Coordinates of C-alpha atoms and ligand atoms in Angstrom, one line a residue:
M228 CA -1.2 14.7 -3.3
T229 CA -3.7 13.2 -0.9
G230 CA -4.3 15.3 2.3
S231 CA -1.0 17.1 2.0
D232 CA -2.5 20.3 0.7
A233 CA -4.7 20.6 3.8
A234 CA -4.3 23.6 6.0
V235 CA -1.5 23.0 8.5
P236 CA -2.9 22.9 12.1
A237 CA -0.9 25.0 14.6
I238 CA 2.3 23.5 16.0
D239 CA 2.2 23.4 19.8
T240 CA 5.6 24.2 21.1
S241 CA 4.4 24.4 24.7
R242 CA 4.6 20.6 25.3
P243 CA 6.8 17.9 23.8
H244 CA 5.5 15.8 20.9
P245 CA 6.7 12.2 20.2
A246 CA 7.6 12.9 16.6
R247 CA 9.9 15.8 17.6
V248 CA 11.4 14.0 20.6
Y249 CA 12.3 11.0 18.3
D250 CA 13.7 13.5 15.8
W251 CA 16.0 14.8 18.5
W252 CA 17.3 11.3 19.3
L253 CA 17.9 10.8 15.5
G254 CA 20.0 13.9 15.4
G255 CA 17.4 15.9 13.5
K256 CA 16.8 19.7 13.7
D257 CA 13.0 19.6 13.6
N258 CA 12.4 19.9 17.4
Y259 CA 11.9 22.6 20.0
P260 CA 13.4 23.2 23.4
V261 CA 10.5 21.3 25.1
D262 CA 11.2 18.3 23.0
E263 CA 14.9 18.3 23.6
E264 CA 14.3 18.6 27.3
L265 CA 12.1 15.5 27.4
A266 CA 14.5 13.7 25.0
R267 CA 17.4 14.4 27.3
R268 CA 15.4 13.4 30.4
I269 CA 14.5 10.0 28.9
L270 CA 18.1 9.5 27.7
A271 CA 19.2 10.1 31.3
V272 CA 17.1 7.2 32.5
D273 CA 17.5 4.9 29.4
G274 CA 20.9 5.3 27.9
T275 CA 20.0 3.1 25.0
V276 CA 17.4 5.4 23.5
V277 CA 19.5 7.0 20.8
R278 CA 20.9 3.7 19.6
G279 CA 17.3 2.3 19.8
A280 CA 15.9 5.0 17.6
R281 CA 18.6 4.4 15.0
A282 CA 18.3 0.6 15.2
N283 CA 14.5 1.0 14.8
R284 CA 15.0 3.1 11.7
R285 CA 17.3 0.6 10.2
F286 CA 14.8 -2.2 10.9
M287 CA 12.2 -0.2 9.0
H288 CA 14.6 0.0 6.0
R289 CA 15.3 -3.8 6.0
A290 CA 11.6 -4.8 6.5
V291 CA 10.5 -2.5 3.7
R292 CA 13.2 -3.8 1.4
T293 CA 12.2 -7.4 2.3
A294 CA 8.6 -6.6 1.4
A295 CA 9.6 -4.8 -1.9
E296 CA 11.9 -7.7 -2.9
A297 CA 9.0 -10.1 -2.2
G298 CA 7.0 -8.1 -4.9
I299 CA 5.0 -5.7 -2.7
R300 CA 4.4 -2.4 -4.6
Q301 CA 2.1 -0.6 -2.2
F302 CA 2.9 0.7 1.2
L303 CA 0.8 2.3 4.0
D304 CA 3.0 3.7 6.7
I305 CA 1.1 5.0 9.8
G306 CA 2.9 7.0 12.4
T307 CA 5.5 7.8 9.8
G308 CA 7.4 10.6 11.7
I309 CA 9.4 13.6 10.6
P310 CA 11.2 12.7 7.3
T311 CA 14.6 11.2 8.0
E312 CA 16.6 9.9 5.0
P313 CA 16.3 7.4 3.7
N314 CA 12.6 7.5 4.1
L315 CA 10.3 4.5 3.4
H316 CA 9.4 5.6 -0.1
Q317 CA 13.0 5.9 -1.0
V318 CA 13.8 2.4 0.2
A319 CA 10.7 0.9 -1.6
Q320 CA 11.2 2.9 -4.8
E321 CA 14.9 2.0 -4.9
V322 CA 13.8 -1.7 -5.3
A323 CA 10.8 -0.9 -7.5
P324 CA 10.4 2.7 -8.8
E325 CA 6.7 2.2 -9.4
S326 CA 6.0 1.5 -5.7
K327 CA 3.2 3.6 -4.3
V328 CA 3.4 4.9 -0.7
V329 CA 0.9 6.5 1.6
Y330 CA 2.2 8.1 4.8
A331 CA -0.1 9.0 7.7
D332 CA 0.6 10.7 11.0
N333 CA -1.4 13.0 13.3
D334 CA 1.3 15.5 14.2
P335 CA 1.1 18.9 12.5
I336 CA 4.9 19.1 12.2
V337 CA 4.9 15.9 10.2
L338 CA 2.3 17.3 7.9
R339 CA 4.3 20.4 7.3
H340 CA 7.4 18.4 6.4
A341 CA 5.4 16.0 4.3
Q342 CA 4.1 18.9 2.2
A343 CA 7.6 20.1 1.5
L344 CA 9.0 16.6 0.9
L345 CA 6.3 15.4 -1.3
H346 CA 6.3 18.4 -3.5
S347 CA 9.9 17.3 -4.4
T348 CA 9.0 13.7 -5.2
P349 CA 7.5 12.4 -8.5
E350 CA 3.8 13.2 -8.8
G351 CA 1.5 10.3 -8.0
A352 CA 3.8 7.9 -6.3
T353 CA 3.9 9.2 -2.7
H354 CA 1.0 10.6 -0.7
Y355 CA 0.4 11.9 2.8
V356 CA -2.7 11.7 5.0
H357 CA -3.0 13.9 8.1
A358 CA -5.0 11.5 10.3
D359 CA -5.1 9.6 13.6
V360 CA -4.5 5.9 13.6
R361 CA -7.3 5.6 16.1
D362 CA -9.8 6.7 13.4
P363 CA -9.1 4.1 10.7
D364 CA -11.7 5.4 8.3
T365 CA -9.9 8.8 8.1
V366 CA -6.7 6.9 7.2
L367 CA -8.1 4.2 4.9
R368 CA -10.5 6.2 2.9
P369 CA -7.9 8.7 1.5
A370 CA -5.3 5.9 1.3
A371 CA -7.7 4.0 -1.0
E372 CA -7.5 6.9 -3.5
T373 CA -3.8 5.9 -4.1
L374 CA -3.6 2.2 -3.0
D375 CA -5.6 -0.7 -4.5
F376 CA -6.6 -2.7 -1.4
S377 CA -7.6 -5.7 -3.6
Q378 CA -3.8 -6.1 -4.1
P379 CA -1.2 -6.7 -1.4
V380 CA -0.1 -3.8 0.7
A381 CA 2.7 -3.6 3.3
L382 CA 1.2 -2.0 6.3
S383 CA 3.7 -0.5 8.7
L384 CA 3.2 0.8 12.2
V385 CA 6.8 1.2 13.2
A386 CA 7.4 2.5 16.8
L387 CA 3.8 3.5 17.0
T388 CA 1.9 1.0 19.1
H389 CA 3.6 2.0 22.3
Y390 CA 1.6 5.2 22.2
L391 CA -1.6 3.1 22.1
G392 CA -3.2 1.2 25.0
D393 CA -5.2 -2.0 24.6
E394 CA -7.2 -0.4 21.8
A395 CA -4.1 -1.1 19.6
Y396 CA -5.1 -4.8 19.1
G397 CA -8.6 -4.1 17.8
L398 CA -7.3 -1.2 15.6
L399 CA -4.6 -3.4 14.0
Q400 CA -7.2 -6.1 13.3
R401 CA -9.4 -3.4 11.6
Y402 CA -6.5 -2.3 9.4
V403 CA -5.4 -5.9 8.6
A404 CA -9.0 -6.8 7.7
E405 CA -8.7 -4.3 4.8
L406 CA -5.6 -6.0 3.4
A407 CA -5.6 -8.6 0.6
P408 CA -3.9 -11.9 1.2
G409 CA -0.2 -11.7 0.5
S410 CA 0.0 -8.3 2.3
F411 CA 2.7 -7.6 4.9
V412 CA 2.5 -6.2 8.4
I413 CA 5.6 -4.5 9.8
L414 CA 5.6 -3.6 13.5
S415 CA 8.1 -2.5 16.2
Q416 CA 7.6 -1.2 19.7
V417 CA 9.4 -0.5 23.0
T418 CA 9.5 -3.4 25.5
P419 CA 10.2 -3.5 29.3
D420 CA 11.5 -7.0 29.0
L421 CA 15.3 -6.2 28.8
S422 CA 15.6 -3.3 31.2
P423 CA 12.3 -2.9 33.2
E424 CA 13.3 -0.2 35.5
A425 CA 14.8 2.1 32.8
I426 CA 11.8 1.6 30.6
E427 CA 9.4 2.3 33.4
K428 CA 11.2 5.5 34.2
A429 CA 11.2 6.5 30.5
A430 CA 7.5 5.7 30.2
E431 CA 6.8 7.8 33.3
Q432 CA 8.6 10.7 31.6
F433 CA 6.4 10.4 28.5
R434 CA 3.3 10.2 30.6
R435 CA 4.2 13.2 32.8
S436 CA 4.6 15.2 29.6
G437 CA 1.1 14.3 28.5
T438 CA 1.9 11.4 26.2
P439 CA 0.4 8.0 27.3
F440 CA 3.1 5.3 26.8
F441 CA 2.6 1.5 26.8
P442 CA 5.7 -0.7 26.7
R443 CA 4.9 -4.3 25.9
S444 CA 6.3 -7.7 26.9
L445 CA 7.2 -10.3 24.2
A446 CA 3.9 -12.1 24.7
E447 CA 1.9 -8.8 24.5
F448 CA 3.8 -7.6 21.4
S449 CA 3.5 -11.1 19.8
R450 CA -0.3 -10.9 20.1
F451 CA -0.4 -8.3 17.4
F452 CA 0.6 -11.0 14.9
D453 CA -2.1 -13.5 15.9
G454 CA -3.7 -14.9 12.7
L455 CA -0.8 -13.8 10.6
E456 CA 2.2 -15.8 9.3
L457 CA 5.4 -14.5 10.9
L458 CA 8.4 -14.3 8.7
G459 CA 11.7 -15.5 10.1
P460 CA 13.3 -14.9 12.5
G461 CA 10.0 -14.0 14.2
V462 CA 9.5 -11.5 17.0
I463 CA 13.0 -10.3 18.0
P464 CA 14.7 -7.1 19.2
V465 CA 15.1 -4.8 16.2
S466 CA 18.8 -5.2 15.6
G467 CA 18.4 -9.0 15.3
W468 CA 15.8 -8.9 12.6
R469 CA 17.7 -10.0 9.5
P470 CA 20.7 -7.9 10.5
G471 CA 23.1 -6.1 8.2
P472 CA 26.7 -5.4 9.0
E473 CA 25.8 -2.2 10.8
D474 CA 23.3 -4.0 13.0
V475 CA 25.7 -6.7 13.9
A476 CA 28.2 -4.0 15.0
A477 CA 25.4 -2.2 16.9
Q478 CA 24.4 -5.4 18.7
A479 CA 27.9 -5.5 20.1
E480 CA 27.1 -2.3 22.1
G481 CA 24.1 -4.1 23.6
I482 CA 20.6 -5.1 22.7
V483 CA 18.1 -2.2 22.5
P484 CA 14.7 -2.7 24.1
V485 CA 12.6 -2.5 21.0
Y486 CA 10.8 -5.5 19.6
S487 CA 10.1 -6.0 15.9
G488 CA 8.3 -8.4 13.6
V489 CA 7.2 -8.8 10.0
A490 CA 4.3 -11.0 9.0
R491 CA 2.3 -11.9 6.0
K492 CA -1.5 -12.1 5.7
V493 CA -2.4 -15.6 4.3
Ligands
SAM279 C1 8.6 7.3 17.4 S1 7.9 8.0 15.9 C2 8.2 6.7 14.7 C3 8.4 7.3 13.3 C4 8.7 6.2 12.3 N1 7.6 5.3 12.2 C5 9.9 5.4 12.6 O1 9.8 4.4 13.3 O2 11.1 5.9 12.3 C6 6.1 7.8 16.3 C7 5.2 8.6 15.3 O3 3.9 8.1 15.6 C8 3.1 9.3 15.5 N2 1.9 9.1 16.2 C9 1.7 9.0 17.6 N3 0.4 8.8 17.9 C10 -0.3 8.7 16.7 C11 -1.6 8.6 16.4 N4 -2.6 8.4 17.3 N5 -2.0 8.6 15.1 C12 -1.1 8.8 14.1 N6 0.3 9.0 14.4 C13 0.7 8.9 15.7 C14 3.9 10.4 16.0 O4 3.5 11.7 15.6 C15 5.3 10.1 15.5 O5 5.5 10.7 14.3

């Protein structure tokens, strides 16, 4: 189990962490009072955030299923978050049980949960790397012990790039450069396009708590897909990406300010 048997760094409960704040919005129990406080403050300025988190999660499920149904059997999910069922490996392995999955995140609480989760999954199929996306070698080197990068991989950074500034573009290029043709790239992130004031206030709350936050416009988010072949329907708010019945129903409550897209490396 790659990386998952590493010593668990201390969990800092003195300030909110993005993974735990997101867990609170998803109705999870793996968060602390500081996380709940920030989650509630952001919810007060952006009333869509709980629906947005759920819609984002469902987008991840549909995108992973799309990749698996297209024949992808290897998945690298960076910024994976605290496990929330169904997790990516469950979606991929439901389509193809032999699918291999490597998760990566830099939050100690995610590592702790991954250790527990992965000990209960079949040996060899799902691995975890405790690493920072900004240090690609520390993600890619251990990932290559499980994944064969000469074959297509689905790389997902779902709801991660809004924690990264302009370095996100070069970082993504670095990861994509490792991928074989036929690989998939799955991305989503918060945008200010639909409700600029609410999103600016939400971003300000994150920044004040010590987490840099970078909402992106349609053009800025679309830049991540430069050089890749976008799958239909292109870059679109999460609930509109190949929606299922639950997403159609959710859209009736309003569009959430999270863009998504899935592309193929040609
Ligand atoms: C909003 S959650 C998204 C979780 C999951 N991808 C999803 O969409 O349901 C963002 C995750 O990115 C992780 N993250 C933030 N910055 C990171 C970094 N520099 N390197 C690795 N992971 C990071 C956080 O710890 C958190 O688990």
